[in-house]
mmCIF file of C-alpha atoms in Angstrom:
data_model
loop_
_atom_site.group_PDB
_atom_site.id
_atom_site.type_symbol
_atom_site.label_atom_id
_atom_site.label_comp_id
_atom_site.label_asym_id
_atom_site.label_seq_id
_atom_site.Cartn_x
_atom_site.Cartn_y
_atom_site.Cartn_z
ATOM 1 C CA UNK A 3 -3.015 16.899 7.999
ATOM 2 C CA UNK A 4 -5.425 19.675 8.485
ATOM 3 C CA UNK A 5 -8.883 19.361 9.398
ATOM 4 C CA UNK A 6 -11.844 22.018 10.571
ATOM 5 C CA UNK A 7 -15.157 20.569 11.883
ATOM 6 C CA UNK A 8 -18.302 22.827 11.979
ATOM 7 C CA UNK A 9 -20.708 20.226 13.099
ATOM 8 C CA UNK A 10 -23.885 22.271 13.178
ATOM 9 C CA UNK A 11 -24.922 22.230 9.902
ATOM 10 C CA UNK A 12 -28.251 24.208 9.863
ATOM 11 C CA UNK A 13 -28.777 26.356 12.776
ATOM 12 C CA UNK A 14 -32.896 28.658 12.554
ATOM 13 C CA UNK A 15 -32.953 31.079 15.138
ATOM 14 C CA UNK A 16 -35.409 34.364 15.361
ATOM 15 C CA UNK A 17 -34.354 37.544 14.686
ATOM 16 C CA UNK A 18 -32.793 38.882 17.829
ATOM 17 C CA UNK A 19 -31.606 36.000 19.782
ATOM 18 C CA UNK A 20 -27.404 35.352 20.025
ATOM 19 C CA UNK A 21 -26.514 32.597 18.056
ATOM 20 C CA UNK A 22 -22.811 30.758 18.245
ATOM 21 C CA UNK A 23 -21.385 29.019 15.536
ATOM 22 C CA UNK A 24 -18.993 26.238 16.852
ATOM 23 C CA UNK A 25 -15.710 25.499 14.920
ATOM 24 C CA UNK A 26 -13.174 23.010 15.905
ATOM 25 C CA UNK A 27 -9.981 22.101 14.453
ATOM 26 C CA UNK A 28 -7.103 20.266 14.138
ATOM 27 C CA UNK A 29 -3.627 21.226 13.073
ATOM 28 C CA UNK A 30 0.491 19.694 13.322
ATOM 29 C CA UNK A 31 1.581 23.262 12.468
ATOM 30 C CA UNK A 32 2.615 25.384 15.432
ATOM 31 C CA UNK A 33 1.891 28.289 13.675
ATOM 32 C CA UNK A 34 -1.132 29.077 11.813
ATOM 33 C CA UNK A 35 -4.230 31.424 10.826
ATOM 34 C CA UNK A 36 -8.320 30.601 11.459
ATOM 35 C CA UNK A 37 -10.565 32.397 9.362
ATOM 36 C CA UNK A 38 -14.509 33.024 9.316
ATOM 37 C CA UNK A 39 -15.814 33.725 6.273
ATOM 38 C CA UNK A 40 -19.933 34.543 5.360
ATOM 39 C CA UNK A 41 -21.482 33.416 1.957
ATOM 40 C CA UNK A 42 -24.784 35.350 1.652
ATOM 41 C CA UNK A 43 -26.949 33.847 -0.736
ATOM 42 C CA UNK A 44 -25.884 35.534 -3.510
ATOM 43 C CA UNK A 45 -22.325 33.389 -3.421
ATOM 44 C CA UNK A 46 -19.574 35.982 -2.731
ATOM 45 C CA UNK A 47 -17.344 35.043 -0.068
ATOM 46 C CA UNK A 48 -17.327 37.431 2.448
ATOM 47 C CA UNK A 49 -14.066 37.843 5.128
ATOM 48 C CA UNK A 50 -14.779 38.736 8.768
ATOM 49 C CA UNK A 51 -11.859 37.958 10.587
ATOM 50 C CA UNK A 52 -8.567 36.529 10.632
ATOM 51 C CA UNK A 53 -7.183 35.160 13.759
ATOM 52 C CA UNK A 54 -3.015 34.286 13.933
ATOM 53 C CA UNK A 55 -2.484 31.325 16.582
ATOM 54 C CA UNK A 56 -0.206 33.645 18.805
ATOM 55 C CA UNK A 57 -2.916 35.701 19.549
ATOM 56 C CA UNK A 58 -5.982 34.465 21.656
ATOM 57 C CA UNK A 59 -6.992 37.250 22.632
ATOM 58 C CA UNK A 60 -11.329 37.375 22.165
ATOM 59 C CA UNK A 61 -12.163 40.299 19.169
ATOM 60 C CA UNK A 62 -15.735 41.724 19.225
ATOM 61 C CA UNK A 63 -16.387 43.993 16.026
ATOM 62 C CA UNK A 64 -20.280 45.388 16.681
ATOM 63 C CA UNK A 65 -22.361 42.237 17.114
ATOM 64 C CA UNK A 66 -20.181 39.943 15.996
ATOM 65 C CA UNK A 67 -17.522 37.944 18.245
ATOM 66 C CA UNK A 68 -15.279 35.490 18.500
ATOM 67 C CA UNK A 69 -13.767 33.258 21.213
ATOM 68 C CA UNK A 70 -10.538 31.238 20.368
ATOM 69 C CA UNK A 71 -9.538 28.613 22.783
ATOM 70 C CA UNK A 72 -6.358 27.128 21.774
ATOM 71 C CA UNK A 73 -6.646 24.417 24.483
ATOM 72 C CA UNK A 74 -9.363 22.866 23.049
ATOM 73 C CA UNK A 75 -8.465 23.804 19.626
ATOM 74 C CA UNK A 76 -12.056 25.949 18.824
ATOM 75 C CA UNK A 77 -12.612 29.376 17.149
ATOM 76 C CA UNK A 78 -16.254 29.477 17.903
ATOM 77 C CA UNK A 79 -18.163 33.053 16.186
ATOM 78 C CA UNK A 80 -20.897 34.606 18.310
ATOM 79 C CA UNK A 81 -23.656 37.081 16.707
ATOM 80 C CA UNK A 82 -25.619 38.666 19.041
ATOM 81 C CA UNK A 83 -28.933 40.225 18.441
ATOM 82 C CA UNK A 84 -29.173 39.027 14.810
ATOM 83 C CA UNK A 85 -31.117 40.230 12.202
ATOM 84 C CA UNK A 86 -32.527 39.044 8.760
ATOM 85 C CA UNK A 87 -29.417 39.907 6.832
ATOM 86 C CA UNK A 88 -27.248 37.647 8.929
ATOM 87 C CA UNK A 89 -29.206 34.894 7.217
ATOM 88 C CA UNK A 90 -26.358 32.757 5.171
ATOM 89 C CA UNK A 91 -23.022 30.217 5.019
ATOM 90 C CA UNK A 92 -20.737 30.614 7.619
ATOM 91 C CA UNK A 93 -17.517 28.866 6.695
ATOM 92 C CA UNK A 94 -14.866 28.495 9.346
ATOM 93 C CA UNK A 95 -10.914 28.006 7.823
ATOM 94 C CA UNK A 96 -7.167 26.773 8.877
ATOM 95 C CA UNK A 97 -4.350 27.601 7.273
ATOM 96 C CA UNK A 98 -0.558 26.848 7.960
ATOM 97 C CA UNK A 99 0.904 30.268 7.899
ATOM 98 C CA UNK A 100 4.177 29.438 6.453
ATOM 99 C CA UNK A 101 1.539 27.993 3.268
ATOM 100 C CA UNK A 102 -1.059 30.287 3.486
ATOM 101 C CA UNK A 103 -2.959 29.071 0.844
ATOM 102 C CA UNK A 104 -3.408 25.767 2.091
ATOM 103 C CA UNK A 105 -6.079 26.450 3.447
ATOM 104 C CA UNK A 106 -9.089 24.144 4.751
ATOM 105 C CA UNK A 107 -12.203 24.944 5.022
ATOM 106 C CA UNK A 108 -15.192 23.621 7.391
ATOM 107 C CA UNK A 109 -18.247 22.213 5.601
ATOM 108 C CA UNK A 110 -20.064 25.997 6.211
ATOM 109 C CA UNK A 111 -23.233 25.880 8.484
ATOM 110 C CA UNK A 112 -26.232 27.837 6.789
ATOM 111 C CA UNK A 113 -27.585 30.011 9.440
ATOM 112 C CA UNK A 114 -31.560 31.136 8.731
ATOM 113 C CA UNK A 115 -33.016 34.097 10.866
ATOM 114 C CA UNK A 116 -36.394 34.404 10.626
ATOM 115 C CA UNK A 117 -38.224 37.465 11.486
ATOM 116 C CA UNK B 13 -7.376 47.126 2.553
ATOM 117 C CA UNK B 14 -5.931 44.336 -0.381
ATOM 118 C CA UNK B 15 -8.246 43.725 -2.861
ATOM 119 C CA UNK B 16 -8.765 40.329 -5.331
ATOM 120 C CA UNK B 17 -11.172 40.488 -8.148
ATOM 121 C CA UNK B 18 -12.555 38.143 -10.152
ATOM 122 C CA UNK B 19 -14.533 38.251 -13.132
ATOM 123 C CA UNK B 20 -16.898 37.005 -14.587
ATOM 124 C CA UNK B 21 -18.706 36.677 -11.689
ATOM 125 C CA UNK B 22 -21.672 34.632 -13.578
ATOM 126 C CA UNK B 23 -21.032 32.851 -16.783
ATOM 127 C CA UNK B 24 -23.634 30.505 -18.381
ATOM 128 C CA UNK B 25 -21.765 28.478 -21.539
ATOM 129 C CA UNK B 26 -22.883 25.817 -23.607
ATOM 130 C CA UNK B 27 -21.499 21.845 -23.218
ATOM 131 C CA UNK B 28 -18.390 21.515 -25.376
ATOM 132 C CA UNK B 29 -17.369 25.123 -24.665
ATOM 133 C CA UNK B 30 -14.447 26.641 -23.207
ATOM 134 C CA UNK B 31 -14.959 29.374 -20.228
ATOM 135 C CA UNK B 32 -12.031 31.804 -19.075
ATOM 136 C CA UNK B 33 -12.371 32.841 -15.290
ATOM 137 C CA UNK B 34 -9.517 35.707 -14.437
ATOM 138 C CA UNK B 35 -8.203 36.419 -10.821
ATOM 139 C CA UNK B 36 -6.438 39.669 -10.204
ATOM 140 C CA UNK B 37 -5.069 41.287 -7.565
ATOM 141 C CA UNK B 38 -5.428 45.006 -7.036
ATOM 142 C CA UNK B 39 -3.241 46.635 -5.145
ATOM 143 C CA UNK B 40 -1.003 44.099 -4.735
ATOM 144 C CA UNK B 41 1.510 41.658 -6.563
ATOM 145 C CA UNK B 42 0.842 37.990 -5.997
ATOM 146 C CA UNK B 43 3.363 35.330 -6.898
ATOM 147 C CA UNK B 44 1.104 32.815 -5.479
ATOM 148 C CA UNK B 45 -2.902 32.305 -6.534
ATOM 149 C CA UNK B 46 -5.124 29.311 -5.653
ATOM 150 C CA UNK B 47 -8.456 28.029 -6.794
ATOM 151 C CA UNK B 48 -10.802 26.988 -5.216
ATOM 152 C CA UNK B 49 -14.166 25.038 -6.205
ATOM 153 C CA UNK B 50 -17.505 24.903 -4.271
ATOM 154 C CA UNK B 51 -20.274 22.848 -5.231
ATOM 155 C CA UNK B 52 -23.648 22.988 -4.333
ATOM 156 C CA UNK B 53 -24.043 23.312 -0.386
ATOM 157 C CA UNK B 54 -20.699 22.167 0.015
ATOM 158 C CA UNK B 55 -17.030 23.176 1.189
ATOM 159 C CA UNK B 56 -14.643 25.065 -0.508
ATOM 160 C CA UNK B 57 -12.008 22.742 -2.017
ATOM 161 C CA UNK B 58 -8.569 23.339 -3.217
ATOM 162 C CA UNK B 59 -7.833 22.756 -6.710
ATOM 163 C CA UNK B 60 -4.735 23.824 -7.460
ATOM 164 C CA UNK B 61 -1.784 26.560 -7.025
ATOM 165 C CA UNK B 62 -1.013 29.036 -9.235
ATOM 166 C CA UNK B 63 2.602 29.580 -9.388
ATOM 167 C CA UNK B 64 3.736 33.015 -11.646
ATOM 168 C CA UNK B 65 5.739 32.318 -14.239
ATOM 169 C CA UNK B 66 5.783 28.343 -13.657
ATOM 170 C CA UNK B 67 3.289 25.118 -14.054
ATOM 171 C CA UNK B 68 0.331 25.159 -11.590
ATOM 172 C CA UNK B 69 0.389 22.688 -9.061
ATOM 173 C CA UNK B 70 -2.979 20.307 -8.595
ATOM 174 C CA UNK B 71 -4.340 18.674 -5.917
ATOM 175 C CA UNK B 72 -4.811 15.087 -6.531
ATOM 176 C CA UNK B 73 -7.952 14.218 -8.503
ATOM 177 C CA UNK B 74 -7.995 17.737 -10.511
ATOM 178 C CA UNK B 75 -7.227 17.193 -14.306
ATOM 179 C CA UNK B 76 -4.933 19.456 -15.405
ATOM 180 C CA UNK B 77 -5.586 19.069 -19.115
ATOM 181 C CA UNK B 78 -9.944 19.800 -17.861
ATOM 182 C CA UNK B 79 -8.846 22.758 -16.028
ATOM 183 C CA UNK B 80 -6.091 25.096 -17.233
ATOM 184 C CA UNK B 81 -4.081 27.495 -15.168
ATOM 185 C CA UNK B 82 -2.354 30.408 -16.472
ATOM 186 C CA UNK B 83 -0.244 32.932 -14.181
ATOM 187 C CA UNK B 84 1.081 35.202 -16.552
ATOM 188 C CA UNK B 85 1.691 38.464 -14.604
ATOM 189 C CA UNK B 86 2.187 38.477 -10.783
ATOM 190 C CA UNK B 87 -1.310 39.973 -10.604
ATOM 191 C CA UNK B 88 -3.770 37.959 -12.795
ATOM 192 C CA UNK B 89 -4.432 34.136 -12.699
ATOM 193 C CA UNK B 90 -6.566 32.789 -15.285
ATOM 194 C CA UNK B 91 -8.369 29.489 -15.068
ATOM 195 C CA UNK B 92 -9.801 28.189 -18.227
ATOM 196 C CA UNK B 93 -12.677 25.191 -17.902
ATOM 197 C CA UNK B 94 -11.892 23.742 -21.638
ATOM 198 C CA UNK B 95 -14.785 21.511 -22.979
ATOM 199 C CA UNK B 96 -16.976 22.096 -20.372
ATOM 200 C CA UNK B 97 -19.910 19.948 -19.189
ATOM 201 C CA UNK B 98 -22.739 20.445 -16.420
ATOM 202 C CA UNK B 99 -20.523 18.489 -13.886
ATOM 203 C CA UNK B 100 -18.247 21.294 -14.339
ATOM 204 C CA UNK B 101 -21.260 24.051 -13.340
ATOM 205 C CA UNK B 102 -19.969 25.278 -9.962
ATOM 206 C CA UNK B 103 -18.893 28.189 -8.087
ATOM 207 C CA UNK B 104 -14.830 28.782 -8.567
ATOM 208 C CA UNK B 105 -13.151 30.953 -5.981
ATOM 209 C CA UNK B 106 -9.448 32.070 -6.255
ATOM 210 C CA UNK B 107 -7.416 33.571 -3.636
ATOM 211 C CA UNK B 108 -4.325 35.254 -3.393
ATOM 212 C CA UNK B 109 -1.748 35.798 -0.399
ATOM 213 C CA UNK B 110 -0.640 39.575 -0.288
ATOM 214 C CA UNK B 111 3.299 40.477 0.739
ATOM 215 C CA UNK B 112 4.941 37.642 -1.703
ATOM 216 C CA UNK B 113 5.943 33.971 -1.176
ATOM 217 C CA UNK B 114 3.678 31.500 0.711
ATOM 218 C CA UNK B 115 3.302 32.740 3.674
ATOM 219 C CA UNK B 116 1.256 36.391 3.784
ATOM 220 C CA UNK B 117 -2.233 37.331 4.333
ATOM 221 C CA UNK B 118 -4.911 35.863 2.269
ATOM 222 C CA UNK B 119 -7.562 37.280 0.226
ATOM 223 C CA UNK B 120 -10.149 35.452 -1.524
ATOM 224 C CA UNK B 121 -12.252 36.944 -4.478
ATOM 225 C CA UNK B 122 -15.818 37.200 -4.915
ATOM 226 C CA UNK B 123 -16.404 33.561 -6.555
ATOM 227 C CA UNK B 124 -17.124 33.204 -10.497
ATOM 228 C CA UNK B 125 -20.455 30.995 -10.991
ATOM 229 C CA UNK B 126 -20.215 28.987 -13.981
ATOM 230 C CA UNK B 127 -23.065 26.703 -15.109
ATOM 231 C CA UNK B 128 -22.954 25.023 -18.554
ATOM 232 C CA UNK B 129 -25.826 24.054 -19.695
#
């Protein structure tokens, strides 16, 4: 079984400060994929990145980066210096990669930046 | 880079109704579609498996006969909500996994928001 825990659900920070958004998970497969998708409020989901297990290297694209840890099974997602329009869902995903679409998603945390 | 549409993106229907909600891929041919379903400030759950030219597969606790799935061509997936009622109003997502079988890179599509009134 597959699980994906994002336990901060709400997270209000001001615009400019760095905020992280923790994921943790928990997978039997040996190979597999973590995603982090946005939802702004108007519902589309929106990809950012796609991370295969092999490969923990850290990926910073702009102001947004992530840090996968494979020994303590997180992909956490850092934003640095956010603004307004960072404001929405942030949904963290596993999937096997030999059943790609079996994929499981955390329960999202709703990030608000205020100005 | 790959590309999966959906559409409509909003629907609004009336109880009793039936609603079609298409998936398509691109620029690429997809043997294998999913949907999804999100409700209100909640995960995205797996509802079923589209399977080209075969029966979907469900996840336990979906009714197939409530929500039919269609995979006619190896790039649309259609998902039909027949009778629907406003515990069917939610946001459907499908995705589809680019480079064939079960194990490629997966896209997801916009979302379709259906609310029946």
């Amino acid at each position: 079984a597959q699980k994906v825990t994002q336990a901060q659900t709400e997270i209000s920070v001001v615009e400019k400060e760095d905020v992280t958004l923790d994921c943790v998970y928990e997978t039997r497969d040996t190979t597999y994929y973590l995603f982090w998708y946005k939802q702004p409020p108007s519902g589309e989901l929106v990809f950012l990145i796609r991370r295969n297990s092999f490969d923990e290297q850290n990926e910073i694209s702009g102001r947004y980066s992530w840090n996968f840890q494979k020994s303590t099974s997180s992909f956490n997602f850092t934003i640095t210096a956010s603004q307004v329009v960072d404001s929405a869902v942030y949904f963290c995903a596993l999937s096997p990669r030999l059943r790609a679409g079996k994929s499981t998603f955390g329960d999202g945390t709703t990030l608000t930046v205020k100005p | 880079g790959a590309v999966v549409s959906q559409h409509p993106s909003r629907v609004i229907c009336k109880s009793g109704t039936s609603v079609k909600i298409e998936c398509r891929s691109l620029d690429f041919q997809a043997t294998t579609m999913f949907w999804y379903r999100q409700f209100p400030k909640k995960s995205l759950m797996l509802m079923a498996t589209s399977n080209e030219g075969s029966k979907a597969t469900y996840e336990q606790g979906v009714e197939k006969d409530k929500f039919l799935i269609n995979h006619a061509s190896l790039t649309l997936s259609t998902l039909t909500v027949t009778s629907a009622h406003p515990e069917d109003s939610s946001f459907y997502i499908c995705s589809a996994i680019a480079g064939g079988g079960t194990a490629g890179e997966l896209f997801f599509g916009e979302g379709s928001r259906l609310t029946v009134l």
